[in-house]
mmCIF file of C-alpha atoms in Angstrom:
data_model
loop_
_atom_site.group_PDB
_atom_site.id
_atom_site.type_symbol
_atom_site.label_atom_id
_atom_site.label_comp_id
_atom_site.label_asym_id
_atom_site.label_seq_id
_atom_site.Cartn_x
_atom_site.Cartn_y
_atom_site.Cartn_z
ATOM 1 C CA MET F 1 -0.028 0.462 -0.259
ATOM 2 C CA THR F 2 1.206 3.518 -0.742
ATOM 3 C CA SER F 3 2.180 5.899 2.074
ATOM 4 C CA PRO F 4 -0.044 8.835 1.504
ATOM 5 C CA ARG F 5 2.169 11.701 0.454
ATOM 6 C CA VAL F 6 3.578 14.269 2.957
ATOM 7 C CA THR F 7 2.179 18.068 2.352
ATOM 8 C CA ILE F 8 2.452 21.340 4.045
ATOM 9 C CA LYS F 9 -0.362 20.668 5.779
ATOM 10 C CA ASP F 10 1.287 18.111 7.478
ATOM 11 C CA VAL F 11 4.038 20.039 9.062
ATOM 12 C CA ALA F 12 2.605 22.653 10.236
ATOM 13 C CA ALA F 13 0.324 20.050 11.963
ATOM 14 C CA ARG F 14 3.403 18.421 13.141
ATOM 15 C CA ALA F 15 5.184 21.855 14.319
ATOM 16 C CA GLY F 16 1.360 23.216 15.919
ATOM 17 C CA VAL F 17 1.859 26.332 13.131
ATOM 18 C CA SER F 18 -0.595 27.854 10.128
ATOM 19 C CA LYS F 19 0.448 26.490 6.300
ATOM 20 C CA GLY F 20 1.030 30.664 5.856
ATOM 21 C CA ALA F 21 3.953 30.029 9.002
ATOM 22 C CA VAL F 22 5.522 27.551 7.189
ATOM 23 C CA SER F 23 5.856 28.984 3.773
ATOM 24 C CA LEU F 24 7.259 32.107 6.190
ATOM 25 C CA ALA F 25 9.926 30.098 7.706
ATOM 26 C CA PHE F 26 10.789 27.430 3.852
ATOM 27 C CA ASN F 27 11.322 31.000 2.053
ATOM 28 C CA ARG F 28 12.864 32.798 5.043
ATOM 29 C CA LYS F 29 10.924 35.924 5.209
ATOM 30 C CA PRO F 30 10.031 37.788 8.530
ATOM 31 C CA GLY F 31 7.413 37.381 10.783
ATOM 32 C CA LEU F 32 8.771 34.475 13.152
ATOM 33 C CA SER F 33 10.453 33.596 16.213
ATOM 34 C CA GLU F 34 14.065 31.611 15.444
ATOM 35 C CA ALA F 35 12.308 29.284 17.925
ATOM 36 C CA THR F 36 9.176 28.870 15.563
ATOM 37 C CA ARG F 37 11.213 28.689 12.741
ATOM 38 C CA ASP F 38 13.377 25.562 13.958
ATOM 39 C CA ARG F 39 10.320 23.971 15.321
ATOM 40 C CA ILE F 40 9.095 23.994 11.414
ATOM 41 C CA PHE F 41 12.292 22.465 10.012
ATOM 42 C CA ARG F 42 12.586 19.967 12.683
ATOM 43 C CA ALA F 43 9.072 19.175 11.880
ATOM 44 C CA ALA F 44 10.023 18.829 7.868
ATOM 45 C CA ARG F 45 13.219 16.728 8.758
ATOM 46 C CA GLU F 46 10.856 14.477 11.576
ATOM 47 C CA LEU F 47 8.334 13.712 8.157
ATOM 48 C CA GLY F 48 11.143 13.673 5.648
ATOM 49 C CA TRP F 49 9.094 17.132 3.225
ATOM 50 C CA ALA F 50 10.510 19.655 1.490
ATOM 51 C CA PRO F 51 8.475 22.380 -0.375
ATOM 52 C CA ASP F 52 8.894 21.906 -4.740
ATOM 53 C CA SER F 53 11.445 24.016 -5.999
ATOM 54 C CA THR F 54 9.238 25.463 -8.466
ATOM 55 C CA ALA F 55 6.714 27.039 -5.718
ATOM 56 C CA ARG F 56 9.842 27.784 -3.798
ATOM 57 C CA THR F 57 11.265 29.783 -7.037
ATOM 58 C CA LEU F 58 7.677 31.807 -7.699
ATOM 59 C CA ALA F 59 8.160 32.491 -4.204
ATOM 60 C CA GLY F 60 11.941 34.574 -4.188
ATOM 61 C CA SER F 61 14.618 32.366 -2.773
ATOM 62 C CA ARG F 62 17.311 32.234 -4.906
ATOM 63 C CA VAL F 63 17.516 28.742 -6.137
ATOM 64 C CA ASP F 64 20.544 30.319 -9.031
ATOM 65 C CA VAL F 65 23.394 30.949 -7.180
ATOM 66 C CA VAL F 66 25.347 27.650 -4.552
ATOM 67 C CA GLY F 67 27.423 29.125 -2.165
ATOM 68 C CA LEU F 68 31.053 27.338 -1.383
ATOM 69 C CA ALA F 69 34.065 28.442 1.222
ATOM 70 C CA ILE F 70 36.906 26.720 1.846
ATOM 71 C CA CYS F 71 39.298 27.387 4.205
ATOM 72 C CA ARG F 72 42.960 27.752 2.357
ATOM 73 C CA PRO F 73 45.062 30.552 2.022
ATOM 74 C CA ALA F 74 44.700 32.594 -1.095
ATOM 75 C CA ARG F 75 48.335 32.165 -2.282
ATOM 76 C CA LEU F 76 47.995 28.760 -1.200
ATOM 77 C CA LEU F 77 44.333 27.440 -3.099
ATOM 78 C CA GLY F 78 45.478 29.228 -6.031
ATOM 79 C CA LEU F 79 48.679 26.995 -6.638
ATOM 80 C CA GLU F 80 46.611 23.887 -5.105
ATOM 81 C CA PRO F 81 45.630 21.746 -8.141
ATOM 82 C CA PHE F 82 42.975 19.867 -6.648
ATOM 83 C CA TYR F 83 40.545 22.427 -6.059
ATOM 84 C CA MET F 84 41.013 24.739 -8.775
ATOM 85 C CA GLU F 85 39.918 21.788 -10.852
ATOM 86 C CA PHE F 86 36.817 20.543 -8.643
ATOM 87 C CA VAL F 87 35.567 24.113 -8.863
ATOM 88 C CA SER F 88 36.139 23.710 -12.136
ATOM 89 C CA GLY F 89 33.695 20.587 -12.211
ATOM 90 C CA VAL F 90 31.398 22.155 -10.045
ATOM 91 C CA GLU F 91 31.405 24.809 -12.509
ATOM 92 C CA SER F 92 30.125 23.094 -15.410
ATOM 93 C CA VAL F 93 27.393 21.879 -14.442
ATOM 94 C CA LEU F 94 26.198 25.195 -12.463
ATOM 95 C CA THR F 95 26.270 26.580 -15.952
ATOM 96 C CA GLU F 96 23.654 23.658 -17.282
ATOM 97 C CA HIS F 97 21.638 25.591 -14.611
ATOM 98 C CA SER F 98 22.239 28.799 -14.998
ATOM 99 C CA CYS F 99 23.548 29.423 -11.939
ATOM 100 C CA SER F 100 26.581 30.723 -10.152
ATOM 101 C CA LEU F 101 29.857 29.858 -7.220
ATOM 102 C CA LEU F 102 29.268 32.598 -4.441
ATOM 103 C CA LEU F 103 33.091 31.264 -3.169
ATOM 104 C CA ARG F 104 35.074 32.813 -0.139
ATOM 105 C CA LEU F 105 37.470 32.259 1.635
ATOM 106 C CA VAL F 106 36.834 31.349 5.326
ATOM 107 C CA ARG F 107 39.006 31.207 7.981
ATOM 108 C CA GLY F 108 38.045 27.977 9.993
ATOM 109 C CA ALA F 109 34.613 26.184 10.133
ATOM 110 C CA GLU F 110 33.161 28.291 12.798
ATOM 111 C CA GLU F 111 33.197 30.946 10.870
ATOM 112 C CA GLU F 112 32.147 29.259 7.714
ATOM 113 C CA ALA F 113 29.059 28.131 9.789
ATOM 114 C CA GLY F 114 27.908 31.356 10.770
ATOM 115 C CA LEU F 115 28.598 32.646 7.019
ATOM 116 C CA LEU F 116 26.545 29.560 5.684
ATOM 117 C CA GLU F 117 23.964 30.896 7.836
ATOM 118 C CA SER F 118 24.012 34.041 7.122
ATOM 119 C CA TRP F 119 24.281 33.547 3.423
ATOM 120 C CA TRP F 120 20.678 31.443 3.776
ATOM 121 C CA ARG F 121 19.091 33.747 6.345
ATOM 122 C CA GLY F 122 19.908 36.704 3.144
ATOM 123 C CA ARG F 123 18.914 35.041 0.584
ATOM 124 C CA ARG F 124 22.047 35.239 -0.956
ATOM 125 C CA ILE F 125 21.941 31.136 -1.656
ATOM 126 C CA GLY F 126 20.565 28.545 -3.084
ATOM 127 C CA GLY F 127 21.919 25.761 -1.759
ATOM 128 C CA ALA F 128 25.393 25.481 -0.318
ATOM 129 C CA ILE F 129 28.948 22.868 -1.105
ATOM 130 C CA LEU F 130 30.694 22.126 2.532
ATOM 131 C CA VAL F 131 34.849 20.313 1.840
ATOM 132 C CA ASP F 132 36.959 19.594 4.381
ATOM 133 C CA PHE F 133 34.959 17.925 6.539
ATOM 134 C CA ARG F 134 36.477 17.376 10.591
ATOM 135 C CA ASP F 135 35.703 14.860 13.482
ATOM 136 C CA GLY F 136 32.681 16.759 15.051
ATOM 137 C CA ASP F 137 32.207 19.708 12.837
ATOM 138 C CA PRO F 138 30.686 22.916 13.678
ATOM 139 C CA ARG F 139 29.268 23.164 10.296
ATOM 140 C CA VAL F 140 26.639 20.467 10.487
ATOM 141 C CA GLU F 141 23.907 21.199 13.038
ATOM 142 C CA PRO F 142 23.328 24.721 11.848
ATOM 143 C CA VAL F 143 23.152 23.173 8.800
ATOM 144 C CA GLU F 144 20.227 20.718 9.800
ATOM 145 C CA ARG F 145 18.404 23.091 12.002
ATOM 146 C CA LEU F 146 18.025 25.581 9.239
ATOM 147 C CA GLY F 147 17.282 23.331 6.223
ATOM 148 C CA ILE F 148 19.786 24.541 3.867
ATOM 149 C CA PRO F 149 20.391 22.339 1.229
ATOM 150 C CA ALA F 150 23.670 21.175 0.497
ATOM 151 C CA VAL F 151 25.837 18.364 0.129
ATOM 152 C CA ALA F 152 29.420 17.763 2.052
ATOM 153 C CA VAL F 153 31.657 15.942 0.572
ATOM 154 C CA GLY F 154 33.181 14.100 2.376
ATOM 155 C CA HIS F 155 33.313 10.870 4.767
ATOM 156 C CA PRO F 156 29.239 9.771 5.972
ATOM 157 C CA SER F 157 31.257 9.378 9.449
ATOM 158 C CA LEU F 158 31.986 13.766 9.509
ATOM 159 C CA THR F 159 28.713 14.460 7.935
ATOM 160 C CA GLY F 160 26.118 14.059 10.350
ATOM 161 C CA SER F 161 22.394 13.527 8.229
ATOM 162 C CA LEU F 162 23.424 15.862 5.767
ATOM 163 C CA THR F 163 23.894 13.936 1.562
ATOM 164 C CA SER F 164 27.104 13.153 1.377
ATOM 165 C CA VAL F 165 29.158 12.663 -1.198
ATOM 166 C CA TRP F 166 33.744 11.311 -0.657
ATOM 167 C CA THR F 167 36.009 9.154 -1.936
ATOM 168 C CA ASP F 168 37.555 6.396 -0.782
ATOM 169 C CA ASP F 169 40.302 7.661 0.641
ATOM 170 C CA ALA F 170 41.413 4.508 2.724
ATOM 171 C CA CYS F 171 41.020 2.043 0.711
ATOM 172 C CA ALA F 172 43.464 4.304 -1.615
ATOM 173 C CA VAL F 173 45.716 4.145 0.974
ATOM 174 C CA THR F 174 45.898 1.238 1.064
ATOM 175 C CA GLU F 175 46.032 0.042 -2.143
ATOM 176 C CA ALA F 176 49.230 2.382 -1.975
ATOM 177 C CA VAL F 177 50.839 1.206 0.274
ATOM 178 C CA ARG F 178 50.605 -2.585 -0.732
ATOM 179 C CA TYR F 179 52.009 -1.446 -4.128
ATOM 180 C CA LEU F 180 54.907 -0.039 -3.025
ATOM 181 C CA ALA F 181 55.352 -2.777 -0.279
ATOM 182 C CA ALA F 182 55.201 -5.223 -3.239
ATOM 183 C CA LEU F 183 58.198 -3.677 -4.937
ATOM 184 C CA GLY F 184 60.360 -4.346 -2.123
ATOM 185 C CA HIS F 185 60.090 -0.735 0.197
ATOM 186 C CA ARG F 186 59.979 -1.999 3.692
ATOM 187 C CA ARG F 187 60.735 1.377 4.949
ATOM 188 C CA ILE F 188 57.498 3.973 4.067
ATOM 189 C CA ALA F 189 57.034 7.175 5.240
ATOM 190 C CA ARG F 190 53.540 9.028 4.478
ATOM 191 C CA VAL F 191 53.927 13.097 4.097
ATOM 192 C CA GLY F 192 50.142 14.033 5.015
ATOM 193 C CA GLY F 193 47.698 16.629 5.440
ATOM 194 C CA ALA F 194 46.786 18.661 8.153
ATOM 195 C CA ALA F 195 46.140 16.706 11.324
ATOM 196 C CA ALA F 196 42.541 17.726 12.196
ATOM 197 C CA LEU F 197 41.140 16.830 8.390
ATOM 198 C CA GLY F 198 38.932 14.643 8.583
ATOM 199 C CA HIS F 199 39.798 12.748 5.260
ATOM 200 C CA THR F 200 43.621 13.666 7.093
ATOM 201 C CA ALA F 201 42.559 10.873 10.036
ATOM 202 C CA ILE F 202 41.088 8.275 8.149
ATOM 203 C CA ARG F 203 44.396 8.217 4.982
ATOM 204 C CA THR F 204 46.916 7.985 9.015
ATOM 205 C CA ALA F 205 44.436 5.210 10.171
ATOM 206 C CA ALA F 206 44.730 3.012 6.991
ATOM 207 C CA PHE F 207 47.669 3.696 6.713
ATOM 208 C CA ASP F 208 48.830 2.256 10.051
ATOM 209 C CA ALA F 209 46.918 -0.492 9.520
ATOM 210 C CA ALA F 210 48.493 -1.275 5.713
ATOM 211 C CA ALA F 211 51.662 -1.467 8.146
ATOM 212 C CA ARG F 212 50.883 -3.286 10.554
ATOM 213 C CA ALA F 213 48.922 -6.291 8.024
ATOM 214 C CA LEU F 214 52.717 -6.568 5.792
ATOM 215 C CA GLY F 215 54.872 -6.000 8.904
ATOM 216 C CA LEU F 216 56.142 -2.738 7.983
ATOM 217 C CA THR F 217 58.246 -1.666 11.212
ATOM 218 C CA GLY F 218 59.706 1.181 9.931
ATOM 219 C CA ALA F 219 56.804 2.638 8.126
ATOM 220 C CA ARG F 220 56.562 6.368 9.270
ATOM 221 C CA GLN F 221 53.842 9.584 8.992
ATOM 222 C CA VAL F 222 54.627 13.502 9.261
ATOM 223 C CA ALA F 223 51.377 16.305 9.483
ATOM 224 C CA THR F 224 51.850 19.086 7.582
ATOM 225 C CA ASP F 225 49.233 21.881 5.646
ATOM 226 C CA PHE F 226 49.632 20.778 1.699
ATOM 227 C CA SER F 227 52.111 23.378 1.295
ATOM 228 C CA GLY F 228 54.815 22.909 -1.100
ATOM 229 C CA ASP F 229 57.428 24.628 2.120
ATOM 230 C CA ALA F 230 55.690 22.335 4.574
ATOM 231 C CA GLY F 231 55.862 19.093 1.697
ATOM 232 C CA ALA F 232 59.641 19.819 1.694
ATOM 233 C CA ARG F 233 60.351 19.989 5.156
ATOM 234 C CA ALA F 234 59.004 17.039 6.202
ATOM 235 C CA THR F 235 61.143 14.675 3.578
ATOM 236 C CA ARG F 236 63.718 17.175 4.478
ATOM 237 C CA SER F 237 63.505 15.492 7.812
ATOM 238 C CA LEU F 238 62.758 11.975 6.918
ATOM 239 C CA LEU F 239 65.873 12.030 4.096
ATOM 240 C CA THR F 240 68.020 13.377 6.666
ATOM 241 C CA ALA F 241 67.387 10.136 8.934
ATOM 242 C CA ALA F 242 71.098 7.624 9.364
ATOM 243 C CA PRO F 243 70.408 5.175 5.934
ATOM 244 C CA ALA F 244 69.266 2.433 8.213
ATOM 245 C CA ASP F 245 65.965 4.234 9.020
ATOM 246 C CA ARG F 246 65.620 7.018 5.958
ATOM 247 C CA PRO F 247 62.362 5.340 4.112
ATOM 248 C CA THR F 248 63.091 4.032 0.833
ATOM 249 C CA ALA F 249 59.702 5.345 -0.423
ATOM 250 C CA VAL F 250 57.643 8.389 0.654
ATOM 251 C CA VAL F 251 54.329 8.627 -0.500
ATOM 252 C CA TYR F 252 52.585 12.717 0.049
ATOM 253 C CA ASP F 253 48.506 14.215 0.029
ATOM 254 C CA ASN F 254 48.678 16.012 -2.481
ATOM 255 C CA ASP F 255 50.822 16.974 -5.563
ATOM 256 C CA ILE F 256 52.190 19.641 -4.901
ATOM 257 C CA MET F 257 54.514 18.216 -2.028
ATOM 258 C CA ALA F 258 55.277 15.878 -3.898
ATOM 259 C CA VAL F 259 56.919 17.688 -6.451
ATOM 260 C CA ALA F 260 58.671 19.093 -3.239
ATOM 261 C CA GLY F 261 59.780 16.637 -2.506
ATOM 262 C CA LEU F 262 61.168 16.150 -6.150
ATOM 263 C CA SER F 263 63.165 18.902 -5.199
ATOM 264 C CA VAL F 264 64.561 17.681 -1.501
ATOM 265 C CA ALA F 265 65.982 14.211 -3.323
ATOM 266 C CA ALA F 266 67.436 15.926 -6.040
ATOM 267 C CA GLU F 267 68.923 18.731 -3.316
ATOM 268 C CA MET F 268 70.405 15.333 -1.311
ATOM 269 C CA GLY F 269 72.260 14.212 -3.956
ATOM 270 C CA LEU F 270 69.664 11.729 -4.282
ATOM 271 C CA ARG F 271 67.967 10.062 -6.786
ATOM 272 C CA VAL F 272 64.172 9.281 -7.901
ATOM 273 C CA PRO F 273 63.263 5.935 -8.161
ATOM 274 C CA GLY F 274 67.292 4.512 -7.154
ATOM 275 C CA ASP F 275 67.464 6.227 -3.940
ATOM 276 C CA VAL F 276 63.788 7.234 -2.680
ATOM 277 C CA SER F 277 60.194 6.450 -4.277
ATOM 278 C CA LEU F 278 58.305 8.817 -3.931
ATOM 279 C CA LEU F 279 54.086 8.469 -4.788
ATOM 280 C CA ALA F 280 51.904 11.597 -5.084
ATOM 281 C CA TRP F 281 48.118 11.531 -4.051
ATOM 282 C CA ASP F 282 45.433 13.700 -6.518
ATOM 283 C CA ASP F 283 47.409 12.946 -9.904
ATOM 284 C CA SER F 284 47.951 16.886 -11.676
ATOM 285 C CA GLN F 285 49.124 18.299 -14.882
ATOM 286 C CA LEU F 286 52.133 18.763 -12.159
ATOM 287 C CA CYS F 287 52.841 14.715 -11.339
ATOM 288 C CA ARG F 288 52.982 14.538 -15.755
ATOM 289 C CA LEU F 289 55.634 17.644 -16.218
ATOM 290 C CA THR F 290 58.316 16.593 -13.450
ATOM 291 C CA HIS F 291 62.001 14.702 -14.804
ATOM 292 C CA PRO F 292 60.980 12.236 -13.294
ATOM 293 C CA THR F 293 57.178 12.202 -13.608
ATOM 294 C CA LEU F 294 55.470 11.337 -10.812
ATOM 295 C CA SER F 295 53.647 7.602 -9.703
ATOM 296 C CA ALA F 296 50.355 9.436 -8.657
ATOM 297 C CA MET F 297 46.801 7.963 -6.741
ATOM 298 C CA SER F 298 44.559 9.072 -9.926
ATOM 299 C CA HIS F 299 41.421 10.105 -9.707
ATOM 300 C CA ASP F 300 39.213 12.740 -11.853
ATOM 301 C CA VAL F 301 38.255 15.367 -9.599
ATOM 302 C CA HIS F 302 37.220 17.742 -12.642
ATOM 303 C CA GLY F 303 34.566 14.510 -11.797
ATOM 304 C CA PHE F 304 33.800 14.880 -8.447
ATOM 305 C CA GLY F 305 32.961 18.502 -9.540
ATOM 306 C CA ALA F 306 30.802 17.387 -11.257
ATOM 307 C CA GLU F 307 29.037 14.490 -9.295
ATOM 308 C CA VAL F 308 28.983 16.914 -6.104
ATOM 309 C CA ALA F 309 26.884 19.670 -8.405
ATOM 310 C CA ARG F 310 24.145 17.180 -9.958
ATOM 311 C CA THR F 311 23.696 15.946 -6.654
ATOM 312 C CA LEU F 312 23.391 19.257 -4.585
ATOM 313 C CA PHE F 313 21.008 19.809 -7.609
ATOM 314 C CA GLY F 314 18.897 16.601 -7.258
ATOM 315 C CA VAL F 315 18.991 18.265 -3.015
ATOM 316 C CA ILE F 316 17.630 21.405 -4.098
ATOM 317 C CA ALA F 317 14.547 19.394 -6.142
ATOM 318 C CA GLY F 318 13.850 17.025 -3.464
ATOM 319 C CA GLU F 319 14.591 14.535 -5.214
ATOM 320 C CA GLY F 320 15.977 12.426 -2.475
ATOM 321 C CA ALA F 321 19.027 12.156 -3.428
ATOM 322 C CA GLU F 322 21.933 10.009 -1.727
ATOM 323 C CA SER F 323 25.277 9.707 -0.233
ATOM 324 C CA HIS F 324 27.490 7.530 -2.248
ATOM 325 C CA PRO F 325 31.048 7.919 -2.870
ATOM 326 C CA VAL F 326 32.537 8.746 -6.317
ATOM 327 C CA PRO F 327 35.568 5.433 -7.975
ATOM 328 C CA THR F 328 38.693 5.016 -5.804
ATOM 329 C CA PRO F 329 41.637 6.913 -6.853
ATOM 330 C CA VAL F 330 43.442 4.552 -9.485
ATOM 331 C CA LEU F 331 47.180 4.231 -8.992
ATOM 332 C CA THR F 332 49.008 4.981 -11.804
ATOM 333 C CA PRO F 333 53.312 3.991 -11.511
ATOM 334 C CA ARG F 334 55.396 6.112 -13.603
ATOM 335 C CA GLY F 335 58.817 7.156 -13.713
ATOM 336 C CA SER F 336 59.380 7.998 -9.643
ATOM 337 C CA THR F 337 58.343 3.888 -8.562
ATOM 338 C CA ALA F 338 61.010 1.250 -8.972
ATOM 339 C CA PRO F 339 62.047 -1.311 -6.419
ATOM 340 C CA PRO F 340 65.015 0.258 -3.889
ATOM 341 C CA GLU F 341 68.048 -0.259 -5.257
ATOM 342 C CA LYS F 342 70.197 -3.229 -2.339
ATOM 343 C CA VAL F 343 73.448 -1.522 -0.970
#
């Protein structure tokens, strides 16, 4: 038997208000207290109800602007191929919908939470894309409470009830470690990203688990901020260890740090891959312009951004868009990885 369709009348009854009050809440118009507005949004979530996208458009709700805030220094963001490709993918879908991207750089998740609320209450956006999740992320609660249509780029363990799209970081890290171990490397290091980020924590745990499973007692990890300078410093600290402790292979959490690591190896007179193998994450043109070319964990970042945007339009339209992963990064061997030479 088909369940009866939930209507605005049902939401009003659950919240103890009129249908007009529900309309005011979802169109973000004045006339309601914050407590009443929150009660209406909570009732709508409990019933699984969302306003018809056409009706919202006629009522004046903006669905022609999508918000994206990124916590990165402007200079670093401009150098990071991942976000340039990701935003390009998002834009390719927004163009099809005659939408624009409202991009803002923020200093932290708390600042972003306030920014999202301001955008939503000011009717500046019709939906949002959230990236770089942390454990107990402060953006989840206000986005859920306000009923902001959003897609979270992160593992569901970090994103609450928000619709999420993610890559399987644990599987990819495990593949990278197994590949290097299969080549004969026993001392493998990882130069990771910011320790507070959820996907960094997932990669860190997966690296430790893979190293233990393979009996790699010489495995090491160093946290950084994703910048080339930090990647270079981390590489230098690893490669200046005594020969018996120095890693014979290093995995990097992004391509900028891998390129910086390649420069440090050359500076120290070490051959790549003869003395040390290097493996980058987020394959990009950078990896193919170096000498030797960098082996990488490759995935379609442009396609990832496009899939996130398509999912967001499903959420905005109330089509029941579901959380789902995108294809796992695939290992692409090039000139920077090889079996370790015997000394």
